[in-house]
Short mmCIF file of C-alpha atoms in Angstrom, two decimals:
data_model
loop_
_atom_site.label_atom_id
_atom_site.label_comp_id
_atom_site.label_asym_id
_atom_site.label_seq_id
_atom_site.Cartn_x
_atom_site.Cartn_y
_atom_site.Cartn_z
CA MET A 1275 -16.94 -19.81 -35.65
CA ALA A 1276 -13.90 -21.65 -34.32
CA ILE A 1277 -11.75 -21.05 -31.27
CA LEU A 1278 -8.33 -22.38 -30.37
CA LEU A 1279 -8.48 -25.92 -29.01
CA ALA A 1280 -5.54 -25.50 -26.65
CA ALA A 1281 -4.37 -22.92 -24.19
CA ALA A 1282 -1.26 -21.07 -25.28
CA PRO A 1283 1.76 -22.98 -23.92
CA ARG A 1284 3.72 -21.33 -21.17
CA ALA A 1285 6.67 -22.33 -19.03
CA LEU A 1286 5.81 -23.78 -15.66
CA ALA A 1287 7.06 -21.38 -13.00
CA GLU A 1288 8.55 -22.20 -9.62
CA SER A 1289 6.09 -19.80 -7.96
CA SER A 1290 2.35 -19.47 -8.36
CA TRP A 1291 0.52 -16.15 -8.06
CA LEU A 1292 -2.89 -16.29 -6.44
CA THR A 1293 -5.55 -13.84 -5.31
CA VAL A 1294 -7.46 -14.92 -2.21
CA ASP A 1295 -9.68 -13.24 0.36
CA ALA A 1296 -7.88 -11.84 3.42
CA ALA A 1297 -9.56 -14.19 5.92
CA ALA A 1298 -8.29 -17.21 3.98
CA TYR A 1299 -4.79 -15.75 3.83
CA HIS A 1300 -4.59 -15.31 7.62
CA LEU A 1301 -5.90 -18.84 8.12
CA LEU A 1302 -3.40 -20.37 5.71
CA ARG A 1303 -0.30 -18.43 6.76
CA PRO A 1304 0.70 -20.71 9.70
CA ALA A 1305 0.28 -23.84 7.56
CA LEU A 1306 2.13 -22.43 4.54
CA PRO A 1307 5.16 -20.52 5.87
CA ALA A 1308 6.61 -20.15 2.36
CA MET A 1309 3.59 -18.14 1.24
CA ARG A 1310 4.37 -14.43 0.73
CA LEU A 1311 1.89 -11.55 0.85
CA HIS A 1312 2.44 -9.01 -1.94
CA ALA A 1313 -0.52 -6.64 -2.05
CA PRO A 1314 -3.93 -6.07 -0.52
CA ALA A 1315 -6.90 -4.75 -2.47
CA ALA A 1316 -10.29 -3.25 -1.77
CA ALA A 1317 -13.33 -5.43 -1.44
CA PRO A 1318 -15.05 -6.37 -4.71
CA ALA A 1319 -18.44 -4.91 -5.51
CA ALA A 1320 -21.36 -6.40 -3.52
CA SER A 1321 -18.92 -8.01 -1.07
CA SER A 1322 -17.31 -7.07 2.22
CA ALA A 1323 -14.23 -9.28 1.83
CA PRO A 1324 -10.91 -7.68 0.81
CA VAL A 1325 -8.73 -9.63 -1.60
CA VAL A 1326 -4.95 -10.08 -1.34
CA LEU A 1327 -2.21 -11.21 -3.71
CA VAL A 1328 0.04 -14.02 -2.52
CA GLU A 1329 2.96 -15.95 -3.96
CA VAL A 1330 3.29 -19.63 -3.09
CA PRO A 1331 5.65 -22.37 -4.29
CA ALA A 1332 4.02 -24.10 -7.26
CA GLN A 1333 4.10 -27.46 -5.49
CA ASP A 1334 1.98 -26.05 -2.64
CA VAL A 1335 -1.04 -25.06 -4.75
CA GLY A 1336 -2.80 -28.43 -4.36
CA ARG A 1337 -2.22 -28.40 -0.59
CA MET A 1338 -3.48 -24.82 -0.39
CA ALA A 1339 -6.65 -25.80 -2.23
CA ARG A 1340 -7.32 -28.69 0.15
CA LEU A 1341 -6.69 -26.51 3.21
CA LEU A 1342 -9.05 -23.80 1.95
CA HIS A 1343 -11.79 -26.27 1.13
CA GLY A 1344 -11.36 -28.19 4.36
CA LYS A 1345 -11.03 -25.32 6.85
CA LEU A 1346 -13.34 -22.74 5.27
CA GLY A 1347 -15.57 -24.89 3.09
CA HIS A 1348 -14.54 -22.75 0.14
CA CYS A 1349 -15.48 -23.94 -3.32
CA GLY A 1350 -12.90 -22.53 -5.66
CA GLY A 1351 -11.61 -20.17 -3.01
CA PHE A 1352 -8.85 -18.43 -4.91
CA MET A 1353 -7.89 -17.40 -8.42
CA PHE A 1354 -4.73 -18.68 -10.08
CA HIS A 1355 -2.83 -16.19 -12.29
CA ALA A 1356 -0.34 -16.88 -15.05
CA ASP A 1357 2.30 -14.53 -13.61
CA GLN A 1358 2.85 -11.67 -11.18
CA ALA A 1359 2.01 -8.98 -13.73
CA SER A 1360 -1.39 -10.46 -14.60
CA ALA A 1361 -2.14 -10.97 -10.91
CA GLN A 1362 -1.35 -7.34 -10.14
CA ARG A 1363 -3.50 -6.20 -13.06
CA SER A 1364 -6.33 -8.27 -11.65
CA LEU A 1365 -5.99 -6.54 -8.28
CA ALA A 1366 -5.72 -3.06 -9.79
CA GLN A 1367 -8.54 -3.35 -12.30
CA GLY A 1368 -10.86 -5.84 -10.65
CA VAL A 1369 -12.86 -6.31 -13.84
CA ALA A 1370 -11.69 -5.74 -17.39
CA ALA A 1371 -13.53 -3.13 -19.42
CA PRO A 1372 -16.21 -4.70 -21.62
CA LEU A 1373 -15.11 -5.54 -25.14
CA PRO A 1374 -15.69 -2.64 -27.53
CA GLY A 1375 -19.11 -3.07 -29.09
CA LEU A 1376 -20.16 -5.85 -26.69
CA VAL A 1377 -23.80 -6.59 -27.42
CA GLN A 1378 -26.36 -5.63 -24.79
CA PRO A 1379 -29.16 -8.23 -24.93
CA ALA A 1380 -32.76 -7.17 -24.73
CA TYR A 1381 -33.35 -9.53 -21.75
CA ALA A 1382 -36.84 -10.10 -23.09
CA ILE A 1383 -39.12 -13.12 -22.73
CA GLY A 1384 -40.49 -13.96 -26.17
CA ASN A 1385 -40.11 -17.66 -26.90
CA GLN A 1386 -42.69 -19.30 -24.65
CA ALA A 1387 -44.06 -21.47 -27.45
CA ARG A 1388 -40.64 -23.05 -27.92
CA VAL A 1389 -39.36 -23.04 -24.33
CA ALA A 1390 -42.34 -24.38 -22.38
CA PRO A 1391 -42.75 -27.72 -24.22
CA LEU A 1392 -38.99 -28.28 -24.22
CA LEU A 1393 -38.79 -27.80 -20.44
CA ALA A 1394 -41.69 -30.21 -19.97
CA ARG A 1395 -39.68 -32.95 -21.69
CA MET A 1396 -36.67 -32.56 -19.39
CA GLU A 1397 -36.33 -35.33 -16.79
CA ALA A 1398 -34.74 -35.74 -13.37
CA LYS A 1399 -33.91 -39.38 -14.14
CA GLN A 1400 -31.67 -38.30 -17.02
CA ILE A 1401 -29.78 -35.94 -14.72
CA ALA A 1402 -29.45 -38.75 -12.17
CA ARG A 1403 -27.95 -40.99 -14.87
CA SER A 1404 -25.29 -38.41 -15.67
CA ILE A 1405 -24.47 -37.78 -12.00
CA ALA A 1406 -24.01 -41.51 -11.47
CA GLY A 1407 -21.65 -41.78 -14.44
CA LEU A 1408 -19.39 -38.97 -13.22
CA ALA A 1409 -19.51 -39.94 -9.54
CA ALA A 1410 -18.40 -43.47 -10.47
CA PHE A 1411 -14.85 -42.17 -11.02
CA PRO A 1412 -12.78 -42.57 -7.83
CA ASP A 1413 -11.91 -38.89 -8.17
CA ARG A 1414 -11.88 -36.21 -10.88
CA PHE A 1415 -8.98 -34.14 -9.53
CA TYR A 1416 -7.42 -31.94 -12.19
CA ASP A 1417 -3.97 -33.59 -12.21
CA SER A 1418 -5.07 -37.21 -11.78
CA ALA A 1419 -5.47 -39.93 -14.38
CA HIS A 1420 -9.09 -40.31 -13.26
CA GLY A 1421 -9.68 -36.61 -13.89
CA ALA A 1422 -8.34 -36.94 -17.42
CA ARG A 1423 -10.45 -40.02 -18.09
CA ALA A 1424 -13.54 -38.23 -16.83
CA SER A 1425 -13.01 -35.59 -19.54
CA GLU A 1426 -12.91 -38.23 -22.25
CA TRP A 1427 -15.94 -40.03 -20.77
CA LEU A 1428 -17.91 -36.79 -20.87
CA ARG A 1429 -16.80 -35.98 -24.41
CA GLN A 1430 -18.07 -39.33 -25.60
CA ASP A 1431 -21.29 -39.01 -23.59
CA TRP A 1432 -22.04 -35.55 -25.00
CA ALA A 1433 -21.27 -36.73 -28.53
CA ALA A 1434 -23.80 -39.55 -28.11
CA ILE A 1435 -26.42 -37.27 -26.51
CA SER A 1436 -26.14 -34.69 -29.28
CA ALA A 1437 -26.08 -37.14 -32.21
CA ARG A 1438 -29.79 -36.64 -32.89
CA HIS A 1439 -29.25 -32.93 -33.47
CA GLY A 1440 -26.73 -33.44 -36.25
CA LYS A 1441 -25.11 -30.02 -35.94
CA VAL A 1442 -23.50 -30.05 -32.47
CA LEU A 1443 -19.71 -29.97 -32.25
CA VAL A 1444 -18.26 -31.65 -29.15
CA GLU A 1445 -14.56 -31.06 -28.51
CA THR A 1446 -11.99 -30.75 -25.76
CA PHE A 1447 -9.84 -27.79 -24.74
CA ALA A 1448 -6.37 -28.82 -23.52
CA HIS A 1449 -4.75 -26.85 -20.70
CA ALA A 1450 -1.04 -26.37 -20.07
CA GLY A 1451 0.41 -28.10 -17.02
CA TYR A 1452 -2.19 -30.74 -16.19
CA PRO A 1453 -3.94 -33.60 -18.00
CA GLN A 1454 -7.61 -32.81 -17.42
CA ALA A 1455 -9.27 -31.12 -20.39
CA SER A 1456 -12.36 -28.94 -20.49
CA VAL A 1457 -15.21 -30.26 -22.65
CA ILE A 1458 -17.20 -27.97 -24.96
CA ALA A 1459 -20.44 -28.63 -26.87
CA THR A 1460 -21.23 -25.96 -29.47
CA ILE A 1461 -24.52 -25.32 -31.27
CA ALA A 1462 -23.68 -22.77 -33.96
CA GLY A 1463 -26.00 -19.81 -34.35
CA SER A 1464 -27.61 -18.70 -37.57
CA ASP A 1465 -27.67 -14.96 -38.30
CA LEU A 1466 -25.99 -13.94 -34.99
CA ALA A 1467 -23.40 -16.74 -34.88
CA ASP A 1468 -20.57 -14.44 -33.78
CA GLU A 1469 -22.40 -13.71 -30.53
CA VAL A 1470 -22.11 -16.43 -27.88
CA VAL A 1471 -24.11 -17.66 -24.90
CA VAL A 1472 -22.03 -19.73 -22.42
CA ILE A 1473 -23.46 -22.13 -19.82
CA GLY A 1474 -20.89 -23.91 -17.67
CA ALA A 1475 -20.17 -26.22 -14.75
CA HIS A 1476 -16.93 -27.69 -13.46
CA LEU A 1477 -15.80 -31.23 -14.12
CA ASP A 1478 -13.16 -31.70 -11.42
CA SER A 1479 -13.66 -32.82 -7.81
CA ILE A 1480 -11.52 -32.63 -4.67
CA ASN A 1481 -11.17 -34.44 -1.34
CA THR A 1482 -9.80 -32.07 1.28
CA HIS A 1483 -8.88 -35.00 3.54
CA ALA A 1484 -6.69 -36.67 0.89
CA LEU A 1485 -3.51 -36.02 2.87
CA GLU A 1486 -4.85 -37.80 5.96
CA GLU A 1487 -6.90 -40.67 4.55
CA GLN A 1488 -5.44 -44.13 4.12
CA GLY A 1489 -5.08 -45.52 0.60
CA ALA A 1490 -6.47 -43.78 -2.47
CA PRO A 1491 -8.80 -40.97 -1.34
CA GLN A 1492 -12.27 -40.95 -2.86
CA ALA A 1493 -13.75 -37.76 -4.33
CA PRO A 1494 -17.02 -38.69 -6.06
CA GLY A 1495 -18.13 -35.05 -6.22
CA ALA A 1496 -21.75 -36.00 -6.90
CA ASP A 1497 -23.08 -32.57 -5.93
CA ASP A 1498 -19.86 -30.59 -6.40
CA ASP A 1499 -20.07 -30.55 -9.32
CA ALA A 1500 -21.29 -33.66 -11.12
CA SER A 1501 -24.76 -32.22 -10.54
CA GLY A 1502 -23.97 -29.08 -12.54
CA VAL A 1503 -22.35 -31.02 -15.39
CA ALA A 1504 -25.33 -33.39 -15.41
CA GLY A 1505 -27.59 -30.35 -15.67
CA LEU A 1506 -25.65 -29.31 -18.78
CA SER A 1507 -26.05 -32.82 -20.16
CA GLU A 1508 -29.82 -32.59 -19.79
CA VAL A 1509 -29.88 -29.17 -21.45
CA LEU A 1510 -27.87 -30.65 -24.32
CA ARG A 1511 -30.26 -33.61 -24.59
CA ALA A 1512 -33.32 -31.36 -24.67
CA LEU A 1513 -31.87 -28.99 -27.26
CA SER A 1514 -30.59 -31.88 -29.39
CA GLU A 1515 -33.82 -33.88 -29.41
CA SER A 1516 -35.79 -30.77 -30.37
CA LYS A 1517 -33.16 -29.98 -33.04
CA TYR A 1518 -33.12 -26.40 -31.75
CA ARG A 1519 -31.16 -23.98 -33.94
CA PRO A 1520 -30.37 -20.72 -32.13
CA ARG A 1521 -29.70 -17.34 -33.67
CA ARG A 1522 -26.70 -16.89 -31.35
CA THR A 1523 -24.10 -19.61 -30.80
CA ILE A 1524 -24.58 -21.62 -27.61
CA LYS A 1525 -21.62 -23.24 -25.84
CA LEU A 1526 -22.01 -25.70 -22.97
CA ILE A 1527 -18.68 -26.02 -21.14
CA ALA A 1528 -17.51 -28.47 -18.45
CA TYR A 1529 -14.43 -26.75 -17.00
CA ALA A 1530 -11.29 -28.47 -15.78
CA ALA A 1531 -9.44 -27.43 -12.62
CA GLU A 1532 -12.01 -25.21 -10.91
CA GLU A 1533 -11.09 -26.43 -7.43
CA VAL A 1534 -7.49 -25.21 -7.74
CA GLY A 1535 -8.00 -21.56 -8.66
CA LEU A 1536 -10.58 -21.57 -11.47
CA ARG A 1537 -7.76 -22.43 -13.84
CA GLY A 1538 -9.77 -24.05 -16.63
CA SER A 1539 -12.37 -21.33 -16.91
CA GLN A 1540 -9.70 -18.63 -16.69
CA ASP A 1541 -7.90 -20.13 -19.69
CA LEU A 1542 -11.14 -20.19 -21.65
CA ALA A 1543 -12.41 -16.75 -20.65
CA ARG A 1544 -9.00 -15.27 -21.44
CA ALA A 1545 -8.90 -17.05 -24.83
CA PHE A 1546 -12.35 -15.71 -25.70
CA ARG A 1547 -11.36 -12.19 -24.66
CA GLN A 1548 -8.10 -12.28 -26.62
CA ALA A 1549 -9.99 -13.51 -29.70
CA GLY A 1550 -12.51 -10.68 -29.31
CA ILE A 1551 -15.45 -13.07 -29.01
CA GLN A 1552 -18.72 -11.36 -28.10
CA VAL A 1553 -20.04 -13.38 -25.15
CA VAL A 1554 -23.46 -11.87 -24.40
CA GLY A 1555 -24.15 -13.94 -21.27
CA VAL A 1556 -22.61 -16.58 -18.99
CA LEU A 1557 -24.45 -18.87 -16.57
CA GLN A 1558 -22.66 -21.12 -14.06
CA LEU A 1559 -24.17 -24.29 -12.53
CA ASP A 1560 -22.07 -25.26 -9.50
CA MET A 1561 -23.88 -27.48 -6.96
CA ILE A 1562 -27.56 -27.73 -7.90
CA ASN A 1563 -28.91 -30.90 -6.29
CA TYR A 1564 -28.89 -30.40 -2.49
CA LYS A 1565 -31.86 -28.46 -1.16
CA GLY A 1566 -30.64 -27.14 2.16
CA SER A 1567 -32.79 -23.99 2.46
CA ASP A 1568 -36.40 -22.92 2.27
CA ASN A 1569 -35.84 -21.06 -1.00
CA ASP A 1570 -35.11 -23.14 -4.08
CA MET A 1571 -32.45 -20.97 -5.69
CA TYR A 1572 -30.07 -18.29 -4.46
CA LEU A 1573 -28.61 -15.85 -7.00
CA LEU A 1574 -25.11 -14.73 -6.10
CA ARG A 1575 -24.71 -10.96 -5.97
CA ASP A 1576 -20.91 -10.72 -6.14
CA TYR A 1577 -18.77 -11.37 -9.22
CA THR A 1578 -22.00 -11.31 -11.23
CA ASN A 1579 -23.97 -8.95 -13.45
CA ALA A 1580 -26.94 -7.32 -11.70
CA GLU A 1581 -28.97 -6.78 -14.88
CA GLN A 1582 -28.53 -10.38 -16.00
CA ASN A 1583 -29.51 -11.56 -12.51
CA GLU A 1584 -32.79 -9.67 -12.92
CA PHE A 1585 -33.27 -11.48 -16.22
CA LEU A 1586 -32.89 -14.80 -14.39
CA LYS A 1587 -35.64 -13.74 -12.01
CA LYS A 1588 -37.89 -13.03 -15.02
CA LEU A 1589 -37.09 -16.44 -16.48
CA ILE A 1590 -37.89 -18.15 -13.17
CA ALA A 1591 -41.18 -16.28 -12.79
CA THR A 1592 -42.19 -17.17 -16.34
CA TYR A 1593 -41.05 -20.78 -16.66
CA LEU A 1594 -40.61 -22.06 -13.10
CA PRO A 1595 -43.66 -20.75 -11.22
CA GLY A 1596 -43.55 -21.69 -7.55
CA VAL A 1597 -39.75 -21.72 -7.40
CA ARG A 1598 -38.68 -19.42 -4.58
CA VAL A 1599 -35.65 -17.21 -5.14
CA GLY A 1600 -33.24 -15.66 -2.63
CA SER A 1601 -29.86 -13.97 -2.93
CA ASP A 1602 -26.47 -14.43 -1.29
CA ALA A 1603 -22.81 -13.47 -1.72
CA CYS A 1604 -19.68 -15.62 -1.58
CA GLY A 1605 -17.29 -12.81 -0.70
CA TYR A 1606 -14.62 -14.39 -2.91
CA ALA A 1607 -14.27 -15.92 -6.39
CA CYS A 1608 -16.18 -19.06 -5.50
CA SER A 1609 -16.75 -20.57 -8.95
CA ASP A 1610 -16.07 -20.24 -12.65
CA HIS A 1611 -18.47 -17.35 -13.23
CA ALA A 1612 -15.79 -15.16 -11.61
CA SER A 1613 -13.37 -15.91 -14.45
CA TRP A 1614 -15.79 -14.54 -17.05
CA HIS A 1615 -16.73 -11.62 -14.82
CA ALA A 1616 -13.05 -10.70 -14.53
CA GLU A 1617 -12.79 -10.55 -18.32
CA GLY A 1618 -15.71 -8.12 -18.54
CA TYR A 1619 -18.43 -10.57 -19.59
CA PRO A 1620 -21.88 -10.60 -17.89
CA ALA A 1621 -22.09 -13.67 -15.63
CA SER A 1622 -24.57 -15.16 -13.16
CA MET A 1623 -24.63 -18.09 -10.77
CA PRO A 1624 -27.75 -19.60 -9.20
CA PHE A 1625 -26.94 -21.81 -6.20
CA GLU A 1626 -28.78 -24.74 -4.62
CA SER A 1627 -29.18 -23.21 -1.13
CA SER A 1628 -28.00 -20.34 0.99
CA LEU A 1629 -24.25 -20.56 1.42
CA ALA A 1630 -24.64 -21.08 5.17
CA GLN A 1631 -26.82 -24.13 4.49
CA ALA A 1632 -24.84 -25.64 1.63
CA ASN A 1633 -24.22 -29.36 1.29
CA PRO A 1634 -22.06 -30.41 4.28
CA HIS A 1635 -20.66 -33.44 2.44
CA ILE A 1636 -18.79 -31.67 -0.36
CA HIS A 1637 -15.01 -32.05 -0.75
CA SER A 1638 -15.12 -35.47 0.90
CA LYS A 1639 -15.77 -39.11 0.10
CA ASN A 1640 -19.32 -38.53 1.34
CA ASP A 1641 -20.34 -36.24 -1.52
CA THR A 1642 -22.47 -39.00 -3.01
CA PHE A 1643 -25.75 -39.08 -4.89
CA ALA A 1644 -27.38 -40.74 -1.89
CA ASN A 1645 -26.35 -37.84 0.36
CA SER A 1646 -28.16 -35.45 -1.98
CA GLY A 1647 -31.36 -37.43 -1.47
CA GLY A 1648 -30.86 -40.10 -4.13
CA GLN A 1649 -32.82 -38.14 -6.74
CA ALA A 1650 -32.32 -35.14 -9.03
CA VAL A 1651 -35.59 -33.26 -8.65
CA HIS A 1652 -33.85 -30.17 -7.27
CA ALA A 1653 -31.23 -30.22 -10.03
CA LEU A 1654 -34.00 -30.36 -12.66
CA LYS A 1655 -35.12 -26.84 -11.67
CA PHE A 1656 -31.67 -25.46 -12.48
CA ALA A 1657 -31.38 -27.43 -15.72
CA ARG A 1658 -34.72 -26.01 -16.84
CA LEU A 1659 -33.59 -22.50 -15.95
CA ALA A 1660 -30.40 -23.04 -17.96
CA ALA A 1661 -32.38 -24.28 -20.98
CA ALA A 1662 -34.70 -21.27 -20.80
CA PHE A 1663 -31.64 -18.99 -20.52
CA ALA A 1664 -30.07 -20.64 -23.58
CA ILE A 1665 -33.15 -20.31 -25.75
CA GLU A 1666 -34.32 -16.84 -24.71
CA LEU A 1667 -30.81 -15.35 -24.88
CA GLY A 1668 -29.90 -17.47 -27.89
CA SER A 1669 -32.96 -16.38 -29.84
CA SER A 1670 -33.49 -12.79 -28.74
CA ILE A 1671 -32.68 -9.72 -30.77
CA PRO A 1672 -30.13 -7.17 -29.50
#
């Protein structure tokens, strides 16, 4: 099954249309006097934060992103919309109706003989290698030359990792308006190839102090989100070396431009929806290597699918005994899972800590591998969960 390799071209507008939580709007208003409020909305399910629609000059989007990240610690923090009409539809509908005939997975555990030995072969040192490679770029901002080069580096790395499988397609998805591409690795399914399992992380990084720092600002983004992309790389390595052939198609996606309104994942989720692709489950890995809380993983309640979240708990209990699980809520569209959720696809996001105890170094030059402990043991738990998710959902019957 093929999908378009480029987002549909569109004219670059003078204004950008964004949805953002009300607290962020009131914080940003003094700093961005040209920003205009258009409409409030009710709070999303499982959240207490109302969302508002704002219009900002296109040239202010990068500054808005840095202000949000710097003042509120938001990751993602707002959703970028192609135009006013689509933004208003997003406010009015909240979540698109599921695609007609969208498959409801069984959410069963039935592949222990395949999953358990594969998880045992996964290694923290391999994740550490991938984090180091991505964090070596001075930054991976969506509109920078370094960000574009990071996409090509990852494409080549994934092609090399998957070579032993022989049937993995690694490609890039070009986005309109900025040079960073998303990177996609596809393992085609057998008898259920038209049904898709998506596991993603975001490739870009941001330094919220870029406007104040002297010289070229550094944004290594080792935890946010080189750790998540590195987790995908280890899943790809494990599946490739075992030559795993799923029944459903599996796509591992490193998204561009998450830090500036989830733009990369929105393009992809929208393209899948418009093509009528049956995505049976989406998992997001965004920050997985800093253990700031007593529990090991926190499943986000908002912008996610409750039934799929329960499936994750079953996977953890079966394959990651001893891993302690909590729950939390962002209160806003804090990562790329929200893009898929908005298009009516079931999405989940396990996080490395409670949100109140998240990595304090993100969005700065100090988001380094050393400041996550200099090892990837915590990230390995999430990579193993993602591999179990891929195989159990990729192999299960409807």
